[in-house]
Amino acid sequence: RKGEGALNWCFREVVATDSAGQRMGRALGREHGAASTEKAYMGCLRRFQAFVHPRDAMQVDAAEALQFLSHLAVATPTSTSTQNQTYNALCFFFRHVLQQAVPQRAAQARRAVDRKLPTVLSKSQVYQLLECLPTRFRLMGRLHYGTGLRLNELLRLRIRDVDADR
């Protein structure tokens, strides 16, 4: 594909010199977290690195992390959950990579607040929605809705994990 050479060069050259990213990757590996968490935390670190550029992320302090969190809340349309995930990723970075005190965000960082109320479906609407699923996915849809399992938990579920009597 067009542009893959440049992209490969970027990853080969730039990422090879990225000590913060390499150290974060090793620290995440030591913690044995989920692959999805590692991917999300690395994405948060990349956005933080872009925010502090041209400074090296290994040279930042807690004040810059709080400025970044405020920037996310004010200048970009990010949800509260994204802000919380970014804060947790930065806490991990400060604790496990920089070995510094975790930035305390209480009053220092501004936060956007989700103001919309969740939409709640009626029983008949839920039934209609589940009936719209293809037949082979209906049981999964019902289990997902009725049990509150996370999607990855549902996908890893095996027949032997279900107590049919209950």
Short mmCIF file of N, CA and C in Angstrom, two decimals:
data_model
loop_
_atom_site.label_atom_id
_atom_site.label_comp_id
_atom_site.label_asym_id
_atom_site.label_seq_id
_atom_site.Cartn_x
_atom_site.Cartn_y
_atom_site.Cartn_z
N ARG A 1 0.83 -1.19 0.00
CA ARG A 1 0.00 0.00 0.00
C ARG A 1 0.87 1.25 0.00
N LYS A 2 0.28 2.29 -0.52
CA LYS A 2 0.98 3.56 -0.57
C LYS A 2 1.15 4.12 0.85
N GLY A 3 2.33 4.59 1.18
CA GLY A 3 2.58 5.19 2.48
C GLY A 3 3.03 4.22 3.55
N GLU A 4 2.96 2.90 3.30
CA GLU A 4 3.38 1.94 4.32
C GLU A 4 4.87 2.04 4.60
N GLY A 5 5.67 2.38 3.57
CA GLY A 5 7.10 2.51 3.78
C GLY A 5 7.41 3.60 4.80
N ALA A 6 6.74 4.73 4.66
CA ALA A 6 6.95 5.83 5.61
C ALA A 6 6.48 5.46 7.00
N LEU A 7 5.35 4.76 7.07
CA LEU A 7 4.83 4.35 8.37
C LEU A 7 5.77 3.35 9.03
N ASN A 8 6.26 2.39 8.25
CA ASN A 8 7.22 1.42 8.79
C ASN A 8 8.49 2.11 9.25
N TRP A 9 8.95 3.11 8.48
CA TRP A 9 10.14 3.85 8.88
C TRP A 9 9.89 4.55 10.21
N CYS A 10 8.71 5.17 10.34
CA CYS A 10 8.37 5.88 11.57
C CYS A 10 8.45 4.95 12.76
N PHE A 11 7.81 3.79 12.64
CA PHE A 11 7.81 2.86 13.76
C PHE A 11 9.21 2.32 14.03
N ARG A 12 9.97 2.07 12.99
CA ARG A 12 11.31 1.51 13.17
C ARG A 12 12.26 2.54 13.80
N GLU A 13 12.21 3.77 13.31
CA GLU A 13 13.15 4.80 13.75
C GLU A 13 12.71 5.54 15.01
N VAL A 14 11.48 6.00 15.00
CA VAL A 14 11.00 6.84 16.11
C VAL A 14 10.73 6.00 17.35
N VAL A 15 10.02 4.92 17.19
CA VAL A 15 9.66 4.11 18.35
C VAL A 15 10.91 3.48 18.98
N ALA A 16 11.92 3.20 18.16
CA ALA A 16 13.16 2.61 18.69
C ALA A 16 13.85 3.56 19.67
N THR A 17 13.67 4.86 19.49
CA THR A 17 14.31 5.83 20.37
C THR A 17 13.37 6.34 21.47
N ASP A 18 12.19 5.77 21.55
CA ASP A 18 11.18 6.21 22.52
C ASP A 18 11.37 5.45 23.84
N SER A 19 12.19 6.00 24.72
CA SER A 19 12.47 5.29 25.98
C SER A 19 11.24 5.23 26.88
N ALA A 20 10.40 6.27 26.87
CA ALA A 20 9.20 6.26 27.72
C ALA A 20 8.26 5.15 27.29
N GLY A 21 8.03 5.02 25.99
CA GLY A 21 7.14 3.98 25.49
C GLY A 21 7.69 2.58 25.75
N GLN A 22 9.00 2.41 25.57
CA GLN A 22 9.62 1.11 25.82
C GLN A 22 9.52 0.73 27.29
N ARG A 23 9.80 1.68 28.16
CA ARG A 23 9.72 1.40 29.60
C ARG A 23 8.29 1.14 30.04
N MET A 24 7.35 1.90 29.47
CA MET A 24 5.94 1.69 29.80
C MET A 24 5.51 0.29 29.35
N GLY A 25 5.93 -0.11 28.15
CA GLY A 25 5.59 -1.44 27.65
C GLY A 25 6.13 -2.55 28.55
N ARG A 26 7.37 -2.39 29.01
CA ARG A 26 7.96 -3.39 29.91
C ARG A 26 7.23 -3.42 31.24
N ALA A 27 6.89 -2.24 31.77
CA ALA A 27 6.18 -2.18 33.07
C ALA A 27 4.80 -2.81 32.95
N LEU A 28 4.11 -2.55 31.86
CA LEU A 28 2.80 -3.17 31.65
C LEU A 28 2.93 -4.68 31.53
N GLY A 29 3.98 -5.14 30.88
CA GLY A 29 4.21 -6.57 30.76
C GLY A 29 4.46 -7.23 32.10
N ARG A 30 5.19 -6.54 32.98
CA ARG A 30 5.45 -7.09 34.32
C ARG A 30 4.18 -7.21 35.15
N GLU A 31 3.22 -6.32 34.90
CA GLU A 31 1.98 -6.31 35.67
C GLU A 31 0.98 -7.36 35.17
N HIS A 32 1.23 -7.95 34.02
CA HIS A 32 0.37 -9.00 33.44
C HIS A 32 -1.08 -8.53 33.28
N GLY A 33 -1.26 -7.30 32.82
CA GLY A 33 -2.61 -6.80 32.59
C GLY A 33 -3.16 -7.31 31.28
N ALA A 34 -4.40 -6.99 31.02
CA ALA A 34 -5.04 -7.40 29.78
C ALA A 34 -4.41 -6.66 28.60
N ALA A 35 -4.41 -7.32 27.45
CA ALA A 35 -3.84 -6.72 26.24
C ALA A 35 -4.58 -5.44 25.88
N SER A 36 -5.89 -5.41 26.10
CA SER A 36 -6.67 -4.21 25.78
C SER A 36 -6.28 -3.04 26.70
N THR A 37 -5.96 -3.33 27.95
CA THR A 37 -5.51 -2.28 28.87
C THR A 37 -4.16 -1.74 28.42
N GLU A 38 -3.26 -2.64 28.04
CA GLU A 38 -1.94 -2.23 27.57
C GLU A 38 -2.06 -1.34 26.34
N LYS A 39 -2.91 -1.73 25.41
CA LYS A 39 -3.10 -0.94 24.19
C LYS A 39 -3.66 0.44 24.53
N ALA A 40 -4.65 0.49 25.41
CA ALA A 40 -5.26 1.77 25.79
C ALA A 40 -4.27 2.66 26.52
N TYR A 41 -3.51 2.10 27.46
CA TYR A 41 -2.53 2.89 28.21
C TYR A 41 -1.43 3.42 27.29
N MET A 42 -0.99 2.60 26.34
CA MET A 42 0.05 3.06 25.41
C MET A 42 -0.50 4.19 24.53
N GLY A 43 -1.76 4.10 24.14
CA GLY A 43 -2.38 5.19 23.38
C GLY A 43 -2.44 6.48 24.19
N CYS A 44 -2.78 6.36 25.46
CA CYS A 44 -2.81 7.54 26.35
C CYS A 44 -1.42 8.15 26.48
N LEU A 45 -0.41 7.29 26.61
CA LEU A 45 0.96 7.79 26.72
C LEU A 45 1.36 8.52 25.44
N ARG A 46 0.99 7.99 24.28
CA ARG A 46 1.33 8.63 23.00
C ARG A 46 0.69 10.02 22.92
N ARG A 47 -0.57 10.14 23.33
CA ARG A 47 -1.23 11.45 23.30
C ARG A 47 -0.56 12.41 24.29
N PHE A 48 -0.14 11.90 25.44
CA PHE A 48 0.55 12.75 26.42
C PHE A 48 1.90 13.19 25.86
N GLN A 49 2.60 12.27 25.18
CA GLN A 49 3.89 12.63 24.58
C GLN A 49 3.71 13.72 23.53
N ALA A 50 2.65 13.63 22.73
CA ALA A 50 2.39 14.66 21.73
C ALA A 50 2.09 16.00 22.39
N PHE A 51 1.43 15.96 23.55
CA PHE A 51 1.08 17.19 24.27
C PHE A 51 2.34 17.87 24.82
N VAL A 52 3.29 17.12 25.35
CA VAL A 52 4.48 17.71 25.97
C VAL A 52 5.62 17.93 24.97
N HIS A 53 5.43 17.45 23.72
CA HIS A 53 6.47 17.59 22.69
C HIS A 53 6.87 19.05 22.55
N PRO A 54 8.10 19.41 22.43
CA PRO A 54 9.29 18.61 22.16
C PRO A 54 9.99 18.06 23.40
N ARG A 55 9.45 18.30 24.57
CA ARG A 55 10.06 17.74 25.77
C ARG A 55 9.89 16.23 25.79
N ASP A 56 10.81 15.55 26.44
CA ASP A 56 10.74 14.10 26.58
C ASP A 56 9.79 13.77 27.73
N ALA A 57 8.95 12.78 27.53
CA ALA A 57 7.99 12.38 28.57
C ALA A 57 8.70 11.90 29.83
N MET A 58 9.93 11.47 29.71
CA MET A 58 10.69 11.02 30.88
C MET A 58 11.12 12.20 31.76
N GLN A 59 10.96 13.42 31.28
CA GLN A 59 11.40 14.61 32.02
C GLN A 59 10.24 15.44 32.55
N VAL A 60 9.02 14.93 32.49
CA VAL A 60 7.86 15.72 32.89
C VAL A 60 7.62 15.62 34.39
N ASP A 61 6.78 16.52 34.88
CA ASP A 61 6.39 16.46 36.29
C ASP A 61 4.87 16.38 36.38
N ALA A 62 4.38 16.27 37.59
CA ALA A 62 2.95 16.09 37.81
C ALA A 62 2.14 17.28 37.30
N ALA A 63 2.70 18.47 37.36
CA ALA A 63 1.97 19.66 36.90
C ALA A 63 1.62 19.55 35.42
N GLU A 64 2.56 19.02 34.62
CA GLU A 64 2.29 18.88 33.19
C GLU A 64 1.22 17.81 32.93
N ALA A 65 1.22 16.78 33.74
CA ALA A 65 0.18 15.74 33.61
C ALA A 65 -1.19 16.35 33.91
N LEU A 66 -1.27 17.19 34.92
CA LEU A 66 -2.54 17.83 35.25
C LEU A 66 -2.96 18.81 34.17
N GLN A 67 -2.00 19.52 33.56
CA GLN A 67 -2.32 20.40 32.44
C GLN A 67 -2.90 19.60 31.27
N PHE A 68 -2.32 18.42 31.01
CA PHE A 68 -2.81 17.57 29.94
C PHE A 68 -4.24 17.11 30.22
N LEU A 69 -4.51 16.72 31.46
CA LEU A 69 -5.87 16.29 31.82
C LEU A 69 -6.86 17.43 31.67
N SER A 70 -6.45 18.64 32.06
CA SER A 70 -7.32 19.81 31.88
C SER A 70 -7.55 20.08 30.40
N HIS A 71 -6.50 19.92 29.60
CA HIS A 71 -6.61 20.10 28.15
C HIS A 71 -7.62 19.12 27.56
N LEU A 72 -7.58 17.87 28.01
CA LEU A 72 -8.54 16.88 27.53
C LEU A 72 -9.97 17.29 27.86
N ALA A 73 -10.17 17.83 29.05
CA ALA A 73 -11.51 18.19 29.50
C ALA A 73 -12.05 19.42 28.78
N VAL A 74 -11.16 20.37 28.48
CA VAL A 74 -11.62 21.66 27.96
C VAL A 74 -11.52 21.75 26.44
N ALA A 75 -10.38 21.38 25.89
CA ALA A 75 -10.11 21.64 24.47
C ALA A 75 -10.54 20.51 23.54
N THR A 76 -10.72 19.32 24.05
CA THR A 76 -11.08 18.19 23.19
C THR A 76 -12.39 17.58 23.67
N PRO A 77 -13.16 17.04 22.76
CA PRO A 77 -14.43 16.43 23.16
C PRO A 77 -14.23 15.00 23.67
N THR A 78 -13.77 14.85 24.90
CA THR A 78 -13.56 13.51 25.46
C THR A 78 -14.56 13.26 26.57
N SER A 79 -14.96 12.02 26.69
CA SER A 79 -15.93 11.64 27.71
C SER A 79 -15.24 11.52 29.07
N THR A 80 -16.04 11.46 30.09
CA THR A 80 -15.52 11.29 31.45
C THR A 80 -14.75 9.99 31.56
N SER A 81 -15.25 8.92 30.94
CA SER A 81 -14.55 7.63 31.04
C SER A 81 -13.18 7.69 30.36
N THR A 82 -13.06 8.42 29.24
CA THR A 82 -11.77 8.58 28.58
C THR A 82 -10.82 9.37 29.47
N GLN A 83 -11.34 10.39 30.12
CA GLN A 83 -10.50 11.17 31.03
C GLN A 83 -10.03 10.31 32.20
N ASN A 84 -10.92 9.49 32.74
CA ASN A 84 -10.54 8.61 33.85
C ASN A 84 -9.49 7.60 33.41
N GLN A 85 -9.67 7.04 32.22
CA GLN A 85 -8.70 6.07 31.72
C GLN A 85 -7.33 6.73 31.50
N THR A 86 -7.33 7.95 30.97
CA THR A 86 -6.08 8.67 30.77
C THR A 86 -5.41 8.97 32.10
N TYR A 87 -6.19 9.37 33.08
CA TYR A 87 -5.63 9.61 34.41
C TYR A 87 -5.00 8.34 34.98
N ASN A 88 -5.69 7.22 34.85
CA ASN A 88 -5.15 5.95 35.35
C ASN A 88 -3.88 5.56 34.61
N ALA A 89 -3.83 5.80 33.30
CA ALA A 89 -2.63 5.50 32.52
C ALA A 89 -1.47 6.38 32.97
N LEU A 90 -1.74 7.66 33.21
CA LEU A 90 -0.67 8.55 33.68
C LEU A 90 -0.22 8.18 35.09
N CYS A 91 -1.15 7.77 35.94
CA CYS A 91 -0.77 7.31 37.28
C CYS A 91 0.15 6.10 37.17
N PHE A 92 -0.18 5.18 36.28
CA PHE A 92 0.67 4.00 36.07
C PHE A 92 2.04 4.44 35.58
N PHE A 93 2.08 5.36 34.62
CA PHE A 93 3.34 5.86 34.07
C PHE A 93 4.19 6.51 35.16
N PHE A 94 3.59 7.35 35.99
CA PHE A 94 4.35 8.02 37.05
C PHE A 94 4.83 7.02 38.10
N ARG A 95 3.96 6.09 38.49
CA ARG A 95 4.30 5.14 39.55
C ARG A 95 5.35 4.11 39.08
N HIS A 96 5.13 3.49 37.92
CA HIS A 96 5.94 2.35 37.51
C HIS A 96 7.08 2.69 36.57
N VAL A 97 7.01 3.81 35.86
CA VAL A 97 8.07 4.17 34.92
C VAL A 97 8.95 5.27 35.49
N LEU A 98 8.34 6.37 35.89
CA LEU A 98 9.11 7.49 36.43
C LEU A 98 9.45 7.30 37.91
N GLN A 99 8.75 6.41 38.57
CA GLN A 99 8.90 6.16 40.00
C GLN A 99 8.82 7.47 40.79
N GLN A 100 7.76 8.20 40.50
CA GLN A 100 7.46 9.46 41.18
C GLN A 100 6.09 9.35 41.82
N ALA A 101 5.78 10.35 42.61
CA ALA A 101 4.45 10.40 43.22
C ALA A 101 3.40 10.58 42.13
N VAL A 102 2.29 9.97 42.33
CA VAL A 102 1.19 10.04 41.37
C VAL A 102 0.56 11.43 41.44
N PRO A 103 0.28 12.05 40.27
CA PRO A 103 -0.36 13.37 40.29
C PRO A 103 -1.74 13.30 40.93
N GLN A 104 -1.99 14.15 41.90
CA GLN A 104 -3.30 14.20 42.55
C GLN A 104 -4.18 15.17 41.79
N ARG A 105 -5.25 14.67 41.24
CA ARG A 105 -6.03 15.49 40.32
C ARG A 105 -7.20 16.21 40.96
N ALA A 106 -7.48 15.98 42.20
CA ALA A 106 -8.70 16.47 42.84
C ALA A 106 -9.12 17.86 42.37
N ALA A 107 -8.46 18.90 42.80
CA ALA A 107 -8.90 20.24 42.45
C ALA A 107 -8.06 20.84 41.33
N GLN A 108 -6.88 20.25 41.06
CA GLN A 108 -5.96 20.87 40.11
C GLN A 108 -6.42 20.74 38.66
N ALA A 109 -6.91 19.60 38.27
CA ALA A 109 -7.27 19.37 36.87
C ALA A 109 -8.76 19.58 36.66
N ARG A 110 -9.09 20.31 35.62
CA ARG A 110 -10.49 20.50 35.28
C ARG A 110 -11.00 19.23 34.61
N ARG A 111 -12.28 18.96 34.80
CA ARG A 111 -12.87 17.76 34.21
C ARG A 111 -14.18 18.10 33.54
N ALA A 112 -14.39 17.49 32.39
CA ALA A 112 -15.69 17.59 31.74
C ALA A 112 -16.61 16.59 32.42
N VAL A 113 -17.85 16.92 32.49
CA VAL A 113 -18.82 16.04 33.14
C VAL A 113 -19.87 15.65 32.11
N ASP A 114 -20.13 14.34 32.01
CA ASP A 114 -21.20 13.89 31.13
C ASP A 114 -22.52 14.33 31.73
N ARG A 115 -23.25 15.13 30.99
CA ARG A 115 -24.50 15.68 31.52
C ARG A 115 -25.73 14.95 30.99
N LYS A 116 -25.56 14.10 30.01
CA LYS A 116 -26.74 13.44 29.46
C LYS A 116 -27.11 12.22 30.31
N LEU A 117 -28.39 12.03 30.46
CA LEU A 117 -28.89 10.88 31.21
C LEU A 117 -28.92 9.66 30.30
N PRO A 118 -28.66 8.49 30.83
CA PRO A 118 -28.69 7.30 29.98
C PRO A 118 -30.12 7.00 29.52
N THR A 119 -30.21 6.44 28.33
CA THR A 119 -31.51 6.03 27.80
C THR A 119 -31.80 4.64 28.31
N VAL A 120 -32.99 4.47 28.88
CA VAL A 120 -33.38 3.16 29.41
C VAL A 120 -34.51 2.64 28.54
N LEU A 121 -34.35 1.42 28.05
CA LEU A 121 -35.38 0.82 27.20
C LEU A 121 -36.42 0.11 28.06
N SER A 122 -37.64 0.07 27.56
CA SER A 122 -38.68 -0.69 28.24
C SER A 122 -38.46 -2.18 27.97
N LYS A 123 -39.18 -3.03 28.71
CA LYS A 123 -39.04 -4.48 28.52
C LYS A 123 -39.39 -4.88 27.09
N SER A 124 -40.44 -4.29 26.56
CA SER A 124 -40.85 -4.66 25.20
C SER A 124 -39.82 -4.19 24.17
N GLN A 125 -39.22 -3.03 24.39
CA GLN A 125 -38.18 -2.55 23.48
C GLN A 125 -36.95 -3.45 23.51
N VAL A 126 -36.58 -3.91 24.71
CA VAL A 126 -35.45 -4.83 24.83
C VAL A 126 -35.76 -6.12 24.10
N TYR A 127 -36.96 -6.64 24.28
CA TYR A 127 -37.36 -7.88 23.61
C TYR A 127 -37.31 -7.70 22.09
N GLN A 128 -37.83 -6.58 21.60
CA GLN A 128 -37.80 -6.31 20.15
C GLN A 128 -36.37 -6.21 19.64
N LEU A 129 -35.52 -5.56 20.40
CA LEU A 129 -34.13 -5.40 20.02
C LEU A 129 -33.42 -6.75 19.93
N LEU A 130 -33.62 -7.59 20.94
CA LEU A 130 -32.98 -8.91 20.94
C LEU A 130 -33.53 -9.80 19.83
N GLU A 131 -34.80 -9.63 19.48
CA GLU A 131 -35.38 -10.42 18.39
C GLU A 131 -34.85 -9.99 17.02
N CYS A 132 -34.30 -8.79 16.93
CA CYS A 132 -33.71 -8.31 15.67
C CYS A 132 -32.36 -8.96 15.37
N LEU A 133 -31.75 -9.54 16.40
CA LEU A 133 -30.46 -10.20 16.20
C LEU A 133 -30.63 -11.44 15.34
N PRO A 134 -29.63 -11.77 14.53
CA PRO A 134 -29.70 -13.05 13.80
C PRO A 134 -29.83 -14.19 14.80
N THR A 135 -30.52 -15.24 14.40
CA THR A 135 -30.85 -16.35 15.30
C THR A 135 -29.62 -16.90 16.02
N ARG A 136 -28.51 -17.04 15.31
CA ARG A 136 -27.33 -17.64 15.93
C ARG A 136 -26.68 -16.75 17.00
N PHE A 137 -27.06 -15.46 17.06
CA PHE A 137 -26.49 -14.55 18.05
C PHE A 137 -27.46 -14.19 19.17
N ARG A 138 -28.69 -14.66 19.11
CA ARG A 138 -29.70 -14.27 20.10
C ARG A 138 -29.33 -14.70 21.50
N LEU A 139 -28.87 -15.93 21.66
CA LEU A 139 -28.51 -16.40 23.00
C LEU A 139 -27.40 -15.54 23.58
N MET A 140 -26.39 -15.22 22.75
CA MET A 140 -25.32 -14.34 23.22
C MET A 140 -25.85 -12.97 23.62
N GLY A 141 -26.75 -12.43 22.81
CA GLY A 141 -27.33 -11.13 23.11
C GLY A 141 -28.11 -11.15 24.42
N ARG A 142 -28.87 -12.21 24.62
CA ARG A 142 -29.66 -12.32 25.86
C ARG A 142 -28.76 -12.48 27.07
N LEU A 143 -27.73 -13.31 26.93
CA LEU A 143 -26.78 -13.48 28.04
C LEU A 143 -26.06 -12.17 28.36
N HIS A 144 -25.64 -11.49 27.31
CA HIS A 144 -24.92 -10.22 27.49
C HIS A 144 -25.80 -9.21 28.22
N TYR A 145 -27.05 -9.10 27.80
CA TYR A 145 -27.97 -8.15 28.42
C TYR A 145 -28.36 -8.59 29.83
N GLY A 146 -28.68 -9.86 29.99
CA GLY A 146 -29.23 -10.33 31.26
C GLY A 146 -28.22 -10.53 32.37
N THR A 147 -26.97 -10.81 32.01
CA THR A 147 -25.97 -11.11 33.05
C THR A 147 -25.06 -9.93 33.37
N GLY A 148 -24.94 -9.01 32.44
CA GLY A 148 -24.03 -7.89 32.66
C GLY A 148 -22.58 -8.25 32.42
N LEU A 149 -22.34 -9.37 31.74
CA LEU A 149 -20.96 -9.75 31.42
C LEU A 149 -20.33 -8.71 30.50
N ARG A 150 -19.03 -8.53 30.63
CA ARG A 150 -18.31 -7.72 29.67
C ARG A 150 -18.23 -8.50 28.37
N LEU A 151 -18.00 -7.80 27.27
CA LEU A 151 -17.99 -8.45 25.97
C LEU A 151 -16.93 -9.54 25.89
N ASN A 152 -15.72 -9.26 26.36
CA ASN A 152 -14.65 -10.27 26.32
C ASN A 152 -15.00 -11.47 27.20
N GLU A 153 -15.65 -11.23 28.33
CA GLU A 153 -16.07 -12.34 29.19
C GLU A 153 -17.11 -13.20 28.47
N LEU A 154 -18.02 -12.55 27.77
CA LEU A 154 -19.04 -13.28 27.03
C LEU A 154 -18.41 -14.12 25.92
N LEU A 155 -17.46 -13.53 25.20
CA LEU A 155 -16.83 -14.25 24.09
C LEU A 155 -16.00 -15.44 24.56
N ARG A 156 -15.50 -15.38 25.79
CA ARG A 156 -14.70 -16.49 26.32
C ARG A 156 -15.53 -17.51 27.08
N LEU A 157 -16.81 -17.26 27.21
CA LEU A 157 -17.69 -18.15 27.96
C LEU A 157 -17.80 -19.50 27.26
N ARG A 158 -17.76 -20.56 28.06
CA ARG A 158 -17.90 -21.92 27.54
C ARG A 158 -19.15 -22.55 28.13
N ILE A 159 -19.63 -23.58 27.50
CA ILE A 159 -20.84 -24.25 27.97
C ILE A 159 -20.68 -24.72 29.40
N ARG A 160 -19.51 -25.25 29.73
CA ARG A 160 -19.28 -25.77 31.08
C ARG A 160 -19.31 -24.66 32.15
N ASP A 161 -19.19 -23.39 31.73
CA ASP A 161 -19.23 -22.28 32.68
C ASP A 161 -20.65 -21.92 33.10
N VAL A 162 -21.64 -22.42 32.38
CA VAL A 162 -23.05 -22.07 32.63
C VAL A 162 -23.70 -23.15 33.49
N ASP A 163 -24.32 -22.73 34.57
CA ASP A 163 -25.06 -23.65 35.43
C ASP A 163 -26.52 -23.60 34.96
N ALA A 164 -26.88 -24.55 34.11
CA ALA A 164 -28.21 -24.54 33.49
C ALA A 164 -29.33 -24.72 34.51
N ASP A 165 -29.07 -25.41 35.62
CA ASP A 165 -30.09 -25.61 36.63
C ASP A 165 -30.49 -24.30 37.32
N ARG A 166 -29.58 -23.38 37.42
CA ARG A 166 -29.85 -22.11 38.07
C ARG A 166 -30.29 -21.08 37.07
#
